[in-house]
Coordinates of C-alpha atoms in Angstrom, one line a residue:
M1 CA 80.6 134.0 90.4
G2 CA 83.8 133.0 92.3
C3 CA 84.7 130.1 93.5
G4 CA 86.5 130.8 96.6
A5 CA 85.8 131.8 100.5
R6 CA 86.1 135.6 99.1
G7 CA 84.9 134.9 95.6
D8 CA 88.2 134.6 94.2
S9 CA 88.0 132.6 90.6
R10 CA 91.5 131.3 91.2
V11 CA 92.0 127.3 91.8
S12 CA 95.0 126.6 93.7
A13 CA 96.5 122.9 93.2
V14 CA 98.5 121.1 96.0
I15 CA 101.0 118.7 94.7
G16 CA 102.3 115.8 96.6
L17 CA 105.9 113.8 95.7
V18 CA 106.6 110.7 97.5
D19 CA 110.0 109.0 96.8
A20 CA 108.9 105.3 96.5
N21 CA 112.0 104.2 94.9
N22 CA 114.1 104.8 98.0
F23 CA 111.6 103.1 100.0
Y24 CA 111.7 100.0 98.2
V25 CA 115.4 99.7 98.2
S26 CA 115.5 100.4 102.0
C27 CA 113.1 97.5 102.6
E28 CA 115.5 95.2 100.6
R29 CA 118.4 96.3 102.4
V30 CA 116.4 95.4 105.8
F31 CA 116.0 91.8 104.2
N32 CA 119.5 91.8 103.0
P33 CA 121.9 93.9 105.1
A34 CA 124.8 92.8 102.5
L35 CA 123.3 95.2 100.1
E36 CA 124.3 98.5 102.0
G37 CA 126.4 100.6 100.3
K38 CA 125.9 98.9 96.9
P39 CA 123.8 100.1 93.9
V40 CA 120.2 98.3 94.2
G41 CA 117.6 97.6 91.7
V42 CA 114.3 96.3 92.5
M43 CA 111.8 94.0 90.3
S44 CA 108.4 93.5 90.8
N45 CA 107.0 90.3 90.2
N46 CA 103.8 91.1 88.8
D47 CA 104.0 94.0 86.2
G48 CA 107.6 94.3 85.0
C49 CA 108.4 97.4 86.6
V50 CA 112.0 98.2 87.9
I51 CA 112.8 100.6 90.3
A52 CA 116.5 101.5 90.9

């Protein structure tokens, strides 16, 4: 028997993408406006992750 409202057995997936890299750099630039227009790398202090 089908799974959908019309008895359709197909499954559809919804995929979401969040650009967190840009978010972290934007936050750093709020705290230090001298970073505007420069390449920035953000490093985590608890798991060694680098976001550039």
